[in-house]
Structures are given as C-alpha cells and as structure tokens.
C-alpha cells in the first residue's frame, strides 16, 4: 500500500496510509505485481464490533460498527488500530476498461476482498434483487444500508455522466 486516502468532502481527503497499512484486507500477496488505484470501503464485521463492546458500560459502548470503523481510522495509536481488526471491501479498480463485474472478479483474483454482487439484465430482475437484499441485510455479518445499482458497461459511464458529487451510472 503506497497511499491510503479517505473520501473526505469529495474533493479533499485525509492521508491515512499508515493506519490503512494495519488492515489485512489491503495487504496483497508478496508475489503480487499489481500497481494501481483501488477504491473501496473500510468496515468492521459485526462480531468484531461486539467483541470490542463486550464488557463496556452502556455509556461507553460504541454506537455501531460503521462509526467505530471510521473513528478507528483516525486514531493516532497504531496498536489500537491493529487491535480493532478493520476490514475492507474493494469496489472500483481505477482505469479498468472492461465491465464493472469483470473488474470486481479481477480484484478478487488479485487478493482483494470484494463484497457480493449480482449482474442483472432487466429492470424486473434488478427490482427482485433489491428486494432480496433488503430481506437479507439483517443476516449479513456487516452492516449495509441497502443496494447500490451500477451500470456494468463502463464504456457507457462517460456518456451517462455525473453530477458535481455523484456518478449518474450508480444509484444507492
């Protein structure tokens, strides 16, 4: 890991390289020749969150895994970051020109942790999958708000465009 940045305000992020180096999911195999930019999300599994809350008083308990993961990344104490066992999901390989689903498979093969995803071809199938995700989200071992729908053909992304903050080819 050469550099790890937070999203920040969308224009300026924080350099969190040292802290992100403590995340096992961001460590590639020693024989890896990959050199590029991967975007993703730092997160904490629910069992790790529960372990960290174990034995704390109600006033001292952490609110949720997402806030705890975010706060952990900002710590100055490397040992505390290691102790908290953060994880990461990769979701974008910068400069990749194939389909988005193929880029996810490529990142898996490189050794990155990639969350589950599905490729659907009709609006009806997409809506069914969204409903399935809504039902299963409480059974996952990590927290999600819901689904993110992306156009799989990355060649269309520039044509579809973006606003000043968000791509139009992806929708939460």
PDB file of C-alpha atoms in Angstrom:
ATOM      1  CA  UNK A   1       0.000   0.000   0.000  1.00  0.00           C
ATOM      2  CA  UNK A   2       1.641   3.195  -1.199  1.00  0.00           C
ATOM      3  CA  UNK A   3      -1.073   5.656  -0.209  1.00  0.00           C
ATOM      4  CA  UNK A   4      -4.421   5.384   1.560  1.00  0.00           C
ATOM      5  CA  UNK A   5      -6.786   8.339   1.478  1.00  0.00           C
ATOM      6  CA  UNK A   6     -10.214   8.969   2.947  1.00  0.00           C
ATOM      7  CA  UNK A   7     -13.012  10.282   0.749  1.00  0.00           C
ATOM      8  CA  UNK A   8     -13.187  13.419   2.876  1.00  0.00           C
ATOM      9  CA  UNK A   9     -15.526  16.037   1.471  1.00  0.00           C
ATOM     10  CA  UNK A  10     -15.347  14.608  -2.051  1.00  0.00           C
ATOM     11  CA  UNK A  11     -12.557  16.958  -3.082  1.00  0.00           C
ATOM     12  CA  UNK A  12     -10.066  16.720  -0.239  1.00  0.00           C
ATOM     13  CA  UNK A  13      -9.454  13.593   1.816  1.00  0.00           C
ATOM     14  CA  UNK A  14      -7.183  12.712   4.690  1.00  0.00           C
ATOM     15  CA  UNK A  15      -3.960  10.771   4.216  1.00  0.00           C
ATOM     16  CA  UNK A  16      -4.489   7.600   6.268  1.00  0.00           C
ATOM     17  CA  UNK A  17      -1.743   5.485   4.735  1.00  0.00           C
ATOM     18  CA  UNK A  18      -0.103   4.326   7.972  1.00  0.00           C
ATOM     19  CA  UNK A  19      -3.431   3.416   9.525  1.00  0.00           C
ATOM     20  CA  UNK A  20      -4.677   1.584   6.415  1.00  0.00           C
ATOM     21  CA  UNK A  21      -1.494  -0.489   6.355  1.00  0.00           C
ATOM     22  CA  UNK A  22      -2.814  -2.150   9.531  1.00  0.00           C
ATOM     23  CA  UNK A  23      -5.775  -3.644   7.598  1.00  0.00           C
ATOM     24  CA  UNK A  24      -5.084  -7.216   6.477  1.00  0.00           C
ATOM     25  CA  UNK A  25      -7.565  -6.984   3.571  1.00  0.00           C
ATOM     26  CA  UNK A  26      -5.350  -4.317   2.000  1.00  0.00           C
ATOM     27  CA  UNK A  27      -2.231  -6.481   2.041  1.00  0.00           C
ATOM     28  CA  UNK A  28      -1.664  -8.264  -1.254  1.00  0.00           C
ATOM     29  CA  UNK A  29       0.323 -11.480  -1.602  1.00  0.00           C
ATOM     30  CA  UNK A  30       4.098 -10.947  -1.722  1.00  0.00           C
ATOM     31  CA  UNK A  31       4.256 -12.190  -5.327  1.00  0.00           C
ATOM     32  CA  UNK A  32       1.688  -9.602  -6.489  1.00  0.00           C
ATOM     33  CA  UNK A  33       2.809  -7.329  -9.312  1.00  0.00           C
ATOM     34  CA  UNK A  34      -0.253  -5.061  -9.113  1.00  0.00           C
ATOM     35  CA  UNK A  35       0.407  -1.333  -9.279  1.00  0.00           C
ATOM     36  CA  UNK A  36      -2.694   0.821  -9.500  1.00  0.00           C
ATOM     37  CA  UNK A  37      -5.508   2.546  -7.688  1.00  0.00           C
ATOM     38  CA  UNK A  38      -8.247   0.606  -5.934  1.00  0.00           C
ATOM     39  CA  UNK A  39     -11.183   2.267  -4.253  1.00  0.00           C
ATOM     40  CA  UNK A  40     -13.178   0.651  -1.532  1.00  0.00           C
ATOM     41  CA  UNK A  41     -14.740   0.920   1.867  1.00  0.00           C
ATOM     42  CA  UNK A  42     -13.179   0.296   5.246  1.00  0.00           C
ATOM     43  CA  UNK A  43     -15.543  -1.553   7.534  1.00  0.00           C
ATOM     44  CA  UNK A  44     -15.830  -3.674  10.655  1.00  0.00           C
ATOM     45  CA  UNK A  45     -17.564  -7.028  10.895  1.00  0.00           C
ATOM     46  CA  UNK A  46     -20.342  -7.270  13.478  1.00  0.00           C
ATOM     47  CA  UNK A  47     -18.559  -9.949  15.545  1.00  0.00           C
ATOM     48  CA  UNK A  48     -15.511  -7.681  15.924  1.00  0.00           C
ATOM     49  CA  UNK A  49     -17.788  -4.795  16.917  1.00  0.00           C
ATOM     50  CA  UNK A  50     -19.472  -6.973  19.530  1.00  0.00           C
ATOM     51  CA  UNK A  51     -16.070  -8.124  20.838  1.00  0.00           C
ATOM     52  CA  UNK A  52     -14.968  -4.513  21.310  1.00  0.00           C
ATOM     53  CA  UNK A  53     -18.221  -3.595  23.075  1.00  0.00           C
ATOM     54  CA  UNK A  54     -18.052  -6.636  25.363  1.00  0.00           C
ATOM     55  CA  UNK A  55     -17.764  -5.624  28.998  1.00  0.00           C
ATOM     56  CA  UNK A  56     -18.252  -1.895  28.357  1.00  0.00           C
ATOM     57  CA  UNK A  57     -20.904   0.002  30.295  1.00  0.00           C
ATOM     58  CA  UNK A  58     -23.935   1.242  28.378  1.00  0.00           C
ATOM     59  CA  UNK A  59     -22.468   4.757  28.344  1.00  0.00           C
ATOM     60  CA  UNK A  60     -19.119   3.548  26.950  1.00  0.00           C
ATOM     61  CA  UNK A  61     -20.439   1.197  24.238  1.00  0.00           C
ATOM     62  CA  UNK A  62     -19.730   2.134  20.644  1.00  0.00           C
ATOM     63  CA  UNK A  63     -22.845   3.128  18.679  1.00  0.00           C
ATOM     64  CA  UNK A  64     -22.371   0.985  15.561  1.00  0.00           C
ATOM     65  CA  UNK A  65     -19.653  -0.759  13.504  1.00  0.00           C
ATOM     66  CA  UNK A  66     -19.589   1.884  10.785  1.00  0.00           C
ATOM     67  CA  UNK A  67     -18.889   4.780  13.131  1.00  0.00           C
ATOM     68  CA  UNK A  68     -16.345   2.711  15.045  1.00  0.00           C
ATOM     69  CA  UNK A  69     -14.507   1.803  11.829  1.00  0.00           C
ATOM     70  CA  UNK A  70     -14.416   5.443  10.747  1.00  0.00           C
ATOM     71  CA  UNK A  71     -13.213   6.591  14.157  1.00  0.00           C
ATOM     72  CA  UNK A  72     -10.604   3.841  14.292  1.00  0.00           C
ATOM     73  CA  UNK A  73      -9.052   5.018  11.024  1.00  0.00           C
ATOM     74  CA  UNK A  74      -8.483   8.432  12.578  1.00  0.00           C
ATOM     75  CA  UNK A  75      -6.663   7.127  15.649  1.00  0.00           C
ATOM     76  CA  UNK A  76      -3.017   8.023  16.150  1.00  0.00           C
ATOM     77  CA  UNK A  77      -2.282   4.795  18.077  1.00  0.00           C
ATOM     78  CA  UNK A  78      -1.288   2.095  15.561  1.00  0.00           C
ATOM     79  CA  UNK A  79      -1.613  -0.668  18.189  1.00  0.00           C
ATOM     80  CA  UNK A  80      -5.254   0.259  18.844  1.00  0.00           C
ATOM     81  CA  UNK A  81      -5.951   0.196  15.114  1.00  0.00           C
ATOM     82  CA  UNK A  82      -4.411  -3.297  14.814  1.00  0.00           C
ATOM     83  CA  UNK A  83      -6.399  -4.470  17.849  1.00  0.00           C
ATOM     84  CA  UNK A  84      -9.697  -3.385  16.295  1.00  0.00           C
ATOM     85  CA  UNK A  85      -9.312  -5.581  13.198  1.00  0.00           C
ATOM     86  CA  UNK A  86     -10.761  -3.429  10.453  1.00  0.00           C
ATOM     87  CA  UNK A  87     -11.624  -4.964   7.085  1.00  0.00           C
ATOM     88  CA  UNK A  88     -12.141  -3.569   3.605  1.00  0.00           C
ATOM     89  CA  UNK A  89     -14.235  -4.230   0.525  1.00  0.00           C
ATOM     90  CA  UNK A  90     -12.752  -3.166  -2.813  1.00  0.00           C
ATOM     91  CA  UNK A  91     -15.355  -1.857  -5.249  1.00  0.00           C
ATOM     92  CA  UNK A  92     -13.502   0.010  -8.001  1.00  0.00           C
ATOM     93  CA  UNK A  93     -10.321  -0.548  -9.994  1.00  0.00           C
ATOM     94  CA  UNK A  94      -9.267   2.816 -11.427  1.00  0.00           C
ATOM     95  CA  UNK A  95      -8.525   2.801 -15.142  1.00  0.00           C
ATOM     96  CA  UNK A  96     -10.126  -0.595 -15.759  1.00  0.00           C
ATOM     97  CA  UNK A  97     -11.792  -0.631 -19.177  1.00  0.00           C
ATOM     98  CA  UNK A  98     -13.788  -3.867 -19.086  1.00  0.00           C
ATOM     99  CA  UNK A  99     -17.154  -4.388 -17.449  1.00  0.00           C
ATOM    100  CA  UNK A 100     -17.530  -3.417 -13.813  1.00  0.00           C
ATOM    101  CA  UNK A 101     -18.347  -7.007 -12.834  1.00  0.00           C
ATOM    102  CA  UNK A 102     -15.168  -8.215 -14.544  1.00  0.00           C
ATOM    103  CA  UNK A 103     -13.139  -5.603 -12.635  1.00  0.00           C
ATOM    104  CA  UNK A 104     -14.579  -6.993  -9.377  1.00  0.00           C
ATOM    105  CA  UNK A 105     -13.559 -10.519 -10.390  1.00  0.00           C
ATOM    106  CA  UNK A 106     -10.093  -9.220 -11.317  1.00  0.00           C
ATOM    107  CA  UNK A 107      -9.697  -7.609  -7.890  1.00  0.00           C
ATOM    108  CA  UNK A 108     -10.760 -10.876  -6.225  1.00  0.00           C
ATOM    109  CA  UNK A 109      -8.100 -12.752  -8.212  1.00  0.00           C
ATOM    110  CA  UNK A 110      -5.501 -10.177  -7.119  1.00  0.00           C
ATOM    111  CA  UNK A 111      -6.361 -10.906  -3.483  1.00  0.00           C
ATOM    112  CA  UNK A 112      -8.690  -8.055  -2.583  1.00  0.00           C
ATOM    113  CA  UNK A 113     -11.801  -8.655  -0.508  1.00  0.00           C
ATOM    114  CA  UNK A 114     -14.814  -7.883  -2.731  1.00  0.00           C
ATOM    115  CA  UNK A 115     -18.378  -7.831  -1.425  1.00  0.00           C
ATOM    116  CA  UNK A 116     -21.146  -9.832  -3.030  1.00  0.00           C
ATOM    117  CA  UNK A 117     -22.612  -8.510  -6.262  1.00  0.00           C
ATOM    118  CA  UNK A 118     -25.029  -9.617  -8.958  1.00  0.00           C
ATOM    119  CA  UNK A 119     -25.380  -8.799 -12.642  1.00  0.00           C
ATOM    120  CA  UNK A 120     -28.950  -8.476 -13.870  1.00  0.00           C
ATOM    121  CA  UNK A 121     -30.196  -7.605 -17.321  1.00  0.00           C
ATOM    122  CA  UNK A 122     -33.792  -6.476 -16.796  1.00  0.00           C
ATOM    123  CA  UNK A 123     -35.476  -3.910 -14.593  1.00  0.00           C
ATOM    124  CA  UNK A 124     -37.681  -6.655 -13.140  1.00  0.00           C
ATOM    125  CA  UNK A 125     -34.661  -8.750 -12.131  1.00  0.00           C
ATOM    126  CA  UNK A 126     -32.997  -5.675 -10.644  1.00  0.00           C
ATOM    127  CA  UNK A 127     -36.088  -4.897  -8.547  1.00  0.00           C
ATOM    128  CA  UNK A 128     -36.289  -8.526  -7.347  1.00  0.00           C
ATOM    129  CA  UNK A 129     -32.620  -8.437  -6.317  1.00  0.00           C
ATOM    130  CA  UNK A 130     -33.116  -5.156  -4.420  1.00  0.00           C
ATOM    131  CA  UNK A 131     -35.995  -6.743  -2.511  1.00  0.00           C
ATOM    132  CA  UNK A 132     -33.859  -9.833  -1.738  1.00  0.00           C
ATOM    133  CA  UNK A 133     -31.016  -7.651  -0.460  1.00  0.00           C
ATOM    134  CA  UNK A 134     -33.442  -5.721   1.745  1.00  0.00           C
ATOM    135  CA  UNK A 135     -34.605  -9.002   3.316  1.00  0.00           C
ATOM    136  CA  UNK A 136     -31.104 -10.440   3.791  1.00  0.00           C
ATOM    137  CA  UNK A 137     -29.296  -7.326   5.066  1.00  0.00           C
ATOM    138  CA  UNK A 138     -30.012  -8.116   8.715  1.00  0.00           C
ATOM    139  CA  UNK A 139     -28.438 -11.568   8.302  1.00  0.00           C
ATOM    140  CA  UNK A 140     -25.121 -10.282   6.939  1.00  0.00           C
ATOM    141  CA  UNK A 141     -22.059 -10.189   9.193  1.00  0.00           C
ATOM    142  CA  UNK A 142     -21.554  -6.499   8.365  1.00  0.00           C
ATOM    143  CA  UNK A 143     -23.882  -3.518   8.149  1.00  0.00           C
ATOM    144  CA  UNK A 144     -25.317  -2.158   4.908  1.00  0.00           C
ATOM    145  CA  UNK A 145     -27.954   0.450   4.179  1.00  0.00           C
ATOM    146  CA  UNK A 146     -29.154  -1.300   1.036  1.00  0.00           C
ATOM    147  CA  UNK A 147     -28.110  -1.863  -2.561  1.00  0.00           C
ATOM    148  CA  UNK A 148     -26.039   0.192  -4.986  1.00  0.00           C
ATOM    149  CA  UNK A 149     -27.103  -0.220  -8.603  1.00  0.00           C
ATOM    150  CA  UNK A 150     -24.368   0.351 -11.206  1.00  0.00           C
ATOM    151  CA  UNK A 151     -24.315   0.181 -14.976  1.00  0.00           C
ATOM    152  CA  UNK A 152     -21.997  -2.769 -15.680  1.00  0.00           C
ATOM    153  CA  UNK A 153     -20.696  -1.491 -19.045  1.00  0.00           C
ATOM    154  CA  UNK A 154     -18.009   1.001 -18.008  1.00  0.00           C
ATOM    155  CA  UNK A 155     -17.764   2.262 -21.602  1.00  0.00           C
ATOM    156  CA  UNK A 156     -21.147   3.928 -21.010  1.00  0.00           C
ATOM    157  CA  UNK A 157     -20.156   5.738 -17.830  1.00  0.00           C
ATOM    158  CA  UNK A 158     -18.806   8.876 -19.523  1.00  0.00           C
ATOM    159  CA  UNK A 159     -21.898   9.058 -21.749  1.00  0.00           C
ATOM    160  CA  UNK A 160     -24.229   8.714 -18.751  1.00  0.00           C
ATOM    161  CA  UNK A 161     -22.247  11.362 -16.888  1.00  0.00           C
ATOM    162  CA  UNK A 162     -22.089  12.593 -13.318  1.00  0.00           C
ATOM    163  CA  UNK A 163     -23.192  15.488 -11.170  1.00  0.00           C
ATOM    164  CA  UNK A 164     -20.631  17.559  -9.278  1.00  0.00           C
ATOM    165  CA  UNK A 165     -20.689  14.962  -6.479  1.00  0.00           C
ATOM    166  CA  UNK A 166     -22.117  11.671  -7.763  1.00  0.00           C
ATOM    167  CA  UNK A 167     -21.941   9.467 -10.851  1.00  0.00           C
ATOM    168  CA  UNK A 168     -25.247   9.058 -12.686  1.00  0.00           C
ATOM    169  CA  UNK A 169     -24.284   5.456 -13.588  1.00  0.00           C
ATOM    170  CA  UNK A 170     -24.551   4.391  -9.930  1.00  0.00           C
ATOM    171  CA  UNK A 171     -27.507   4.803  -7.599  1.00  0.00           C
ATOM    172  CA  UNK A 172     -27.945   3.802  -3.970  1.00  0.00           C
TER     173      UNK A 172
END
